[in-house]
Amino acid sequence: MTDIATPSCRRTNRVWPVFVLVLLEAALVISWSAGFVGVRFAIDHAPIFLILLWRSLASGLILLPFALAIGPPILWRDAVSQMMFGALAMSGYLAGFASAISFGVPTGLVALITDMLPLAVAFLSWPILGQALTLRQWTGSVIGLAGVLIASGWSLDMGDVPLWAYGLPVLGTLSLALATLLQKRSPTSTMPVYQSLCIQCLSAAAIFALFAWHEGGVLPVLDAGFIGGILWLVFVATFAAWSLYYLALRKSSPARVTAVLYLSPPVTMIWAWVMFGEPLSWGIAAGLAVSLFGIIIVASPQKKAHV
């Protein structure tokens, strides 16, 4: 029997997932940007690797009972893969941008460098996935990057900072791009997010503990500012941001998900305005508009030719 309602039903089924994906990506941008704000807040109360240690350790320990009691049994081979992703995605990325800030690299410049993630993904996609961005996606990425430059350019004050410190967020971004692509092609990508996030947090905590010990110790600072910063980083910048990141990655392509993160530097500046009273400018508004235009170009589906 012919189903005459098929075209409209198909349209409805396509619109609803896209709507959900857009909401998911908006929440991702807000929570991802909150990580920069949390680091800025907590860095006044403790050394950077002590902050990263307790952020990762607290996150992993909170998730551990759920990871063990709920969901499929965790196989050793899957756990080892997630440990590798934790070392690349969490340890590499977080240590890269946070250390750069602690060495005096301006936060706006760090946000700008880390948001070149789509270009890093494109650079690594061919050898890892055998894929390459189309001309349309490259064009959208360049426009999105231009918007970030407009919105973040006012804060690019080089200052008296070691030259090598500017390479830290670059290395962190390449580390996250590599982990993103490996996660996409990994057979363990079907592991529930709370399980993979738990393993990655604990493996990152083990790495950060070594650096924190070298900095002076691993014990937490009994200070309201430190505790509040850690809670912010755990529940907003870790549970919300990374869970949404991996969920979006499973529902979409690495190019689209990482391109959406182009909005994080301008949104970070809005966070700073709300929480710290930092002034906004027309440049930020213009950058937001240009970035959004570039993201729409990258994220919009390609039209297939009719035969």
Coordinates of C-alpha atoms in Angstrom, one line a residue:
M1 CA 0.0 0.0 0.0
T2 CA 1.2 3.5 -0.9
D3 CA 1.9 5.7 2.1
I4 CA 0.8 9.2 1.0
A5 CA 1.9 10.8 4.3
T6 CA 5.5 9.7 3.9
P7 CA 7.0 13.0 2.6
S8 CA 5.5 15.1 5.5
C9 CA 6.4 12.5 8.0
R10 CA 10.0 12.4 6.8
R11 CA 10.2 16.2 7.0
T12 CA 8.9 16.1 10.6
N13 CA 11.4 13.4 11.5
R14 CA 14.2 15.4 10.1
V15 CA 13.3 18.7 11.8
W16 CA 13.0 17.3 15.3
P17 CA 16.5 15.7 15.5
V18 CA 18.1 18.9 14.0
F19 CA 16.2 21.0 16.6
V20 CA 17.5 18.8 19.4
L21 CA 21.0 18.9 18.0
V22 CA 21.0 22.7 17.9
L23 CA 19.9 22.9 21.5
L24 CA 22.6 20.4 22.4
E25 CA 25.2 22.4 20.6
A26 CA 24.1 25.7 22.3
A27 CA 24.4 24.0 25.7
L28 CA 27.8 22.7 24.7
V29 CA 29.1 26.2 23.8
I30 CA 27.8 27.7 27.1
S31 CA 29.2 25.0 29.3
W32 CA 32.5 24.8 27.4
S33 CA 33.0 28.5 27.8
A34 CA 32.4 28.1 31.5
G35 CA 35.6 26.2 31.8
F36 CA 37.7 29.2 30.9
V37 CA 35.8 31.3 33.5
G38 CA 36.3 28.6 36.2
V39 CA 40.0 28.4 35.6
R40 CA 40.3 32.1 35.8
F41 CA 38.4 32.2 39.1
A42 CA 40.3 29.2 40.7
I43 CA 43.8 30.2 39.6
D44 CA 43.8 33.0 42.2
H45 CA 43.4 30.4 45.0
A46 CA 45.8 27.5 44.0
P47 CA 48.5 26.4 41.5
I48 CA 47.1 25.4 38.1
F49 CA 47.9 21.6 38.2
L50 CA 46.4 21.3 41.7
I51 CA 43.2 22.8 40.3
L52 CA 43.3 20.4 37.3
L53 CA 44.0 17.4 39.6
W54 CA 41.0 18.0 41.9
R55 CA 38.8 18.9 39.0
S56 CA 39.5 15.6 37.3
L57 CA 39.7 13.5 40.5
A58 CA 36.5 14.7 42.0
S59 CA 34.7 14.3 38.6
G60 CA 36.0 10.7 38.3
L61 CA 35.2 9.7 41.8
I62 CA 31.6 11.0 41.6
L63 CA 31.0 9.1 38.4
L64 CA 32.8 5.9 39.6
P65 CA 29.8 4.3 41.4
F66 CA 27.5 4.9 38.4
A67 CA 30.2 3.6 36.0
L68 CA 30.6 0.3 38.0
A69 CA 26.9 -0.3 38.9
I70 CA 25.0 0.9 35.9
G71 CA 25.5 -0.1 32.3
P72 CA 27.5 -2.9 30.6
P73 CA 30.6 -4.4 32.3
I74 CA 33.8 -2.5 31.5
L75 CA 36.3 -4.6 29.6
W76 CA 40.0 -4.0 30.2
R77 CA 40.7 -3.4 26.5
D78 CA 37.9 -0.7 26.5
A79 CA 39.2 0.9 29.7
V80 CA 42.7 1.1 28.2
S81 CA 41.4 2.9 25.1
Q82 CA 39.5 5.4 27.3
M83 CA 42.6 6.0 29.4
M84 CA 44.4 6.9 26.1
F85 CA 41.6 9.3 25.2
G86 CA 41.8 10.8 28.7
A87 CA 45.5 11.4 28.3
L88 CA 45.0 13.1 25.0
A89 CA 41.7 14.9 25.3
M90 CA 41.6 15.9 28.9
S91 CA 45.2 16.0 30.1
G92 CA 46.6 17.4 26.8
Y93 CA 43.9 19.9 26.1
L94 CA 43.3 21.1 29.7
A95 CA 47.0 21.3 30.6
G96 CA 47.8 23.1 27.3
F97 CA 45.3 26.0 27.7
A98 CA 45.5 26.3 31.5
S99 CA 49.3 26.3 31.6
A100 CA 49.4 29.0 28.9
I101 CA 47.1 31.2 31.0
S102 CA 49.2 30.6 34.1
F103 CA 52.4 31.6 32.2
G104 CA 50.7 34.9 31.2
V105 CA 49.4 34.2 27.7
P106 CA 46.2 36.4 27.4
T107 CA 43.0 34.4 27.9
G108 CA 41.5 35.8 24.7
L109 CA 44.5 34.6 22.7
V110 CA 44.3 31.2 24.4
A111 CA 40.6 30.9 23.5
L112 CA 41.4 32.0 20.0
I113 CA 44.1 29.3 19.5
T114 CA 42.1 26.5 21.1
D115 CA 39.1 27.4 18.9
M116 CA 41.2 26.6 15.8
L117 CA 40.2 23.0 16.6
P118 CA 38.1 22.5 13.4
L119 CA 41.2 23.3 11.4
A120 CA 43.3 20.9 13.5
V121 CA 40.6 18.2 12.9
A122 CA 40.6 18.9 9.2
F123 CA 44.4 18.7 9.2
L124 CA 44.3 15.3 10.9
S125 CA 41.2 13.9 9.3
W126 CA 42.8 12.7 6.1
P127 CA 45.5 10.4 7.7
I128 CA 43.2 9.1 10.4
L129 CA 39.7 8.9 8.9
G130 CA 40.6 9.3 5.2
Q131 CA 38.3 12.3 5.0
A132 CA 38.8 15.9 4.0
L133 CA 36.7 19.0 4.4
T134 CA 34.8 20.3 1.4
L135 CA 35.4 23.7 0.0
R136 CA 32.2 24.9 1.6
Q137 CA 33.4 23.6 5.1
W138 CA 36.8 25.2 4.7
T139 CA 35.1 28.5 3.7
G140 CA 32.8 28.4 6.8
S141 CA 35.7 27.5 9.0
V142 CA 37.7 30.5 7.8
I143 CA 34.7 32.8 8.3
G144 CA 34.2 31.4 11.7
L145 CA 37.8 32.0 12.6
A146 CA 37.6 35.5 11.3
G147 CA 34.6 36.1 13.7
V148 CA 36.7 34.9 16.6
L149 CA 39.5 37.2 15.6
I150 CA 37.1 40.2 15.5
A151 CA 35.6 39.3 18.9
S152 CA 38.9 38.3 20.6
G153 CA 41.3 40.7 19.0
W154 CA 40.9 43.5 21.6
S155 CA 42.5 41.2 24.2
L156 CA 45.5 40.0 22.2
D157 CA 48.2 41.7 24.2
M158 CA 51.4 39.7 23.8
G159 CA 53.1 41.1 26.9
D160 CA 56.3 39.8 28.5
V161 CA 55.6 36.0 28.0
P162 CA 58.1 33.3 27.0
L163 CA 57.7 32.6 23.3
W164 CA 57.3 28.8 23.8
A165 CA 54.3 29.4 26.1
Y166 CA 52.3 30.3 23.0
G167 CA 52.8 26.8 21.7
L168 CA 51.1 25.2 24.8
P169 CA 47.5 25.8 23.6
V170 CA 48.5 24.8 20.1
L171 CA 49.7 21.4 21.4
G172 CA 46.6 21.1 23.6
T173 CA 44.3 21.8 20.6
L174 CA 46.2 19.2 18.4
S175 CA 45.9 16.7 21.3
L176 CA 42.1 17.2 21.5
A177 CA 41.7 17.0 17.7
L178 CA 43.6 13.7 17.7
A179 CA 41.5 12.3 20.5
T180 CA 38.3 13.5 18.8
L181 CA 39.2 11.6 15.6
L182 CA 40.4 8.5 17.4
Q183 CA 37.2 8.5 19.5
K184 CA 35.1 8.7 16.4
R185 CA 36.7 5.6 14.8
S186 CA 37.1 3.6 18.0
P187 CA 34.9 0.5 18.5
T188 CA 34.6 1.5 22.2
S189 CA 32.7 4.7 21.2
T190 CA 29.5 2.9 22.1
M191 CA 30.5 2.9 25.8
P192 CA 28.0 5.0 27.8
V193 CA 29.3 8.6 28.3
Y194 CA 29.3 8.4 32.1
Q195 CA 31.6 5.3 31.9
S196 CA 34.0 6.8 29.4
L197 CA 34.1 10.2 31.1
C198 CA 34.8 8.5 34.5
I199 CA 37.8 6.6 33.1
Q200 CA 39.1 9.6 31.3
C201 CA 38.8 11.9 34.3
L202 CA 40.6 9.4 36.6
S203 CA 43.4 8.8 34.1
A204 CA 43.8 12.6 33.7
A205 CA 43.9 13.0 37.5
A206 CA 46.8 10.5 37.7
I207 CA 48.8 12.5 35.2
F208 CA 47.9 15.9 36.8
A209 CA 48.9 14.4 40.2
L210 CA 52.5 14.1 39.1
F211 CA 52.7 17.7 38.0
A212 CA 50.8 19.0 41.1
W213 CA 53.3 17.1 43.3
H214 CA 56.1 18.7 41.4
E215 CA 54.4 22.1 41.9
G216 CA 54.3 21.7 45.7
G217 CA 51.7 19.1 46.8
V218 CA 48.5 17.3 46.0
L219 CA 46.4 18.2 49.1
P220 CA 43.4 20.5 48.4
V221 CA 43.4 24.1 49.6
L222 CA 40.8 24.6 52.3
D223 CA 39.6 27.8 50.9
A224 CA 36.0 28.8 49.8
G225 CA 37.3 30.2 46.6
F226 CA 39.2 27.0 45.7
I227 CA 36.3 24.7 46.7
G228 CA 33.8 26.9 44.8
G229 CA 36.1 26.9 41.7
I230 CA 36.5 23.1 41.8
L231 CA 32.7 22.6 42.1
W232 CA 32.1 24.9 39.1
L233 CA 34.8 23.1 37.1
V234 CA 33.4 19.7 38.1
F235 CA 29.7 20.1 37.5
V236 CA 29.6 22.7 34.7
A237 CA 32.9 22.5 32.8
T238 CA 33.4 18.7 33.2
F239 CA 30.1 17.0 33.6
A240 CA 28.1 19.3 31.4
A241 CA 30.7 20.3 28.8
W242 CA 32.5 17.0 28.2
S243 CA 29.3 14.9 28.3
L244 CA 27.6 17.3 25.8
Y245 CA 30.8 17.2 23.7
Y246 CA 30.8 13.5 23.4
L247 CA 27.1 13.2 23.0
A248 CA 27.2 15.8 20.1
L249 CA 30.1 13.9 18.6
R250 CA 28.1 10.7 18.5
K251 CA 25.1 12.5 16.9
S252 CA 27.1 14.5 14.4
S253 CA 30.4 14.8 12.5
P254 CA 33.7 15.9 14.1
A255 CA 33.8 18.9 11.8
R256 CA 30.4 20.2 12.8
V257 CA 30.8 19.7 16.5
T258 CA 34.2 21.3 16.6
A259 CA 33.1 24.1 14.4
V260 CA 30.4 25.0 16.9
L261 CA 33.1 25.6 19.5
Y262 CA 34.1 28.7 17.4
L263 CA 31.6 30.6 19.6
S264 CA 33.3 29.8 22.8
P265 CA 35.7 32.9 23.0
P266 CA 32.9 35.4 22.5
V267 CA 30.7 33.6 24.9
T268 CA 33.5 33.4 27.3
M269 CA 33.7 37.2 27.2
I270 CA 30.0 37.4 27.9
W271 CA 30.5 35.1 30.9
A272 CA 33.3 37.4 32.1
W273 CA 31.0 40.5 31.7
V274 CA 28.3 38.9 33.8
M275 CA 30.6 37.5 36.5
F276 CA 33.4 39.9 36.6
G277 CA 32.0 43.1 35.1
E278 CA 34.5 43.1 32.1
P279 CA 33.3 45.5 29.4
L280 CA 31.8 44.3 26.2
S281 CA 32.2 46.1 22.8
W282 CA 30.7 46.3 19.3
G283 CA 33.6 44.2 18.2
I284 CA 32.4 41.3 20.2
A285 CA 28.9 41.6 18.8
A286 CA 30.2 41.7 15.3
G287 CA 32.5 38.7 16.0
L288 CA 29.5 36.7 17.3
A289 CA 27.5 37.4 14.2
V290 CA 30.4 36.5 11.8
S291 CA 31.2 33.3 13.8
L292 CA 27.6 32.3 13.7
F293 CA 27.5 32.8 9.9
G294 CA 30.6 30.6 9.5
I295 CA 29.2 27.9 11.7
I296 CA 25.9 27.8 9.7
I297 CA 28.0 27.3 6.5
V298 CA 30.0 24.5 8.1
A299 CA 27.1 22.8 9.8
S300 CA 24.4 23.0 7.1
P301 CA 23.9 19.7 5.2
Q302 CA 25.0 19.5 1.6
K303 CA 22.3 19.2 -1.0
K304 CA 22.4 15.9 -2.9
A305 CA 22.0 16.0 -6.6
H306 CA 18.7 14.4 -7.9
V307 CA 19.1 11.7 -10.5

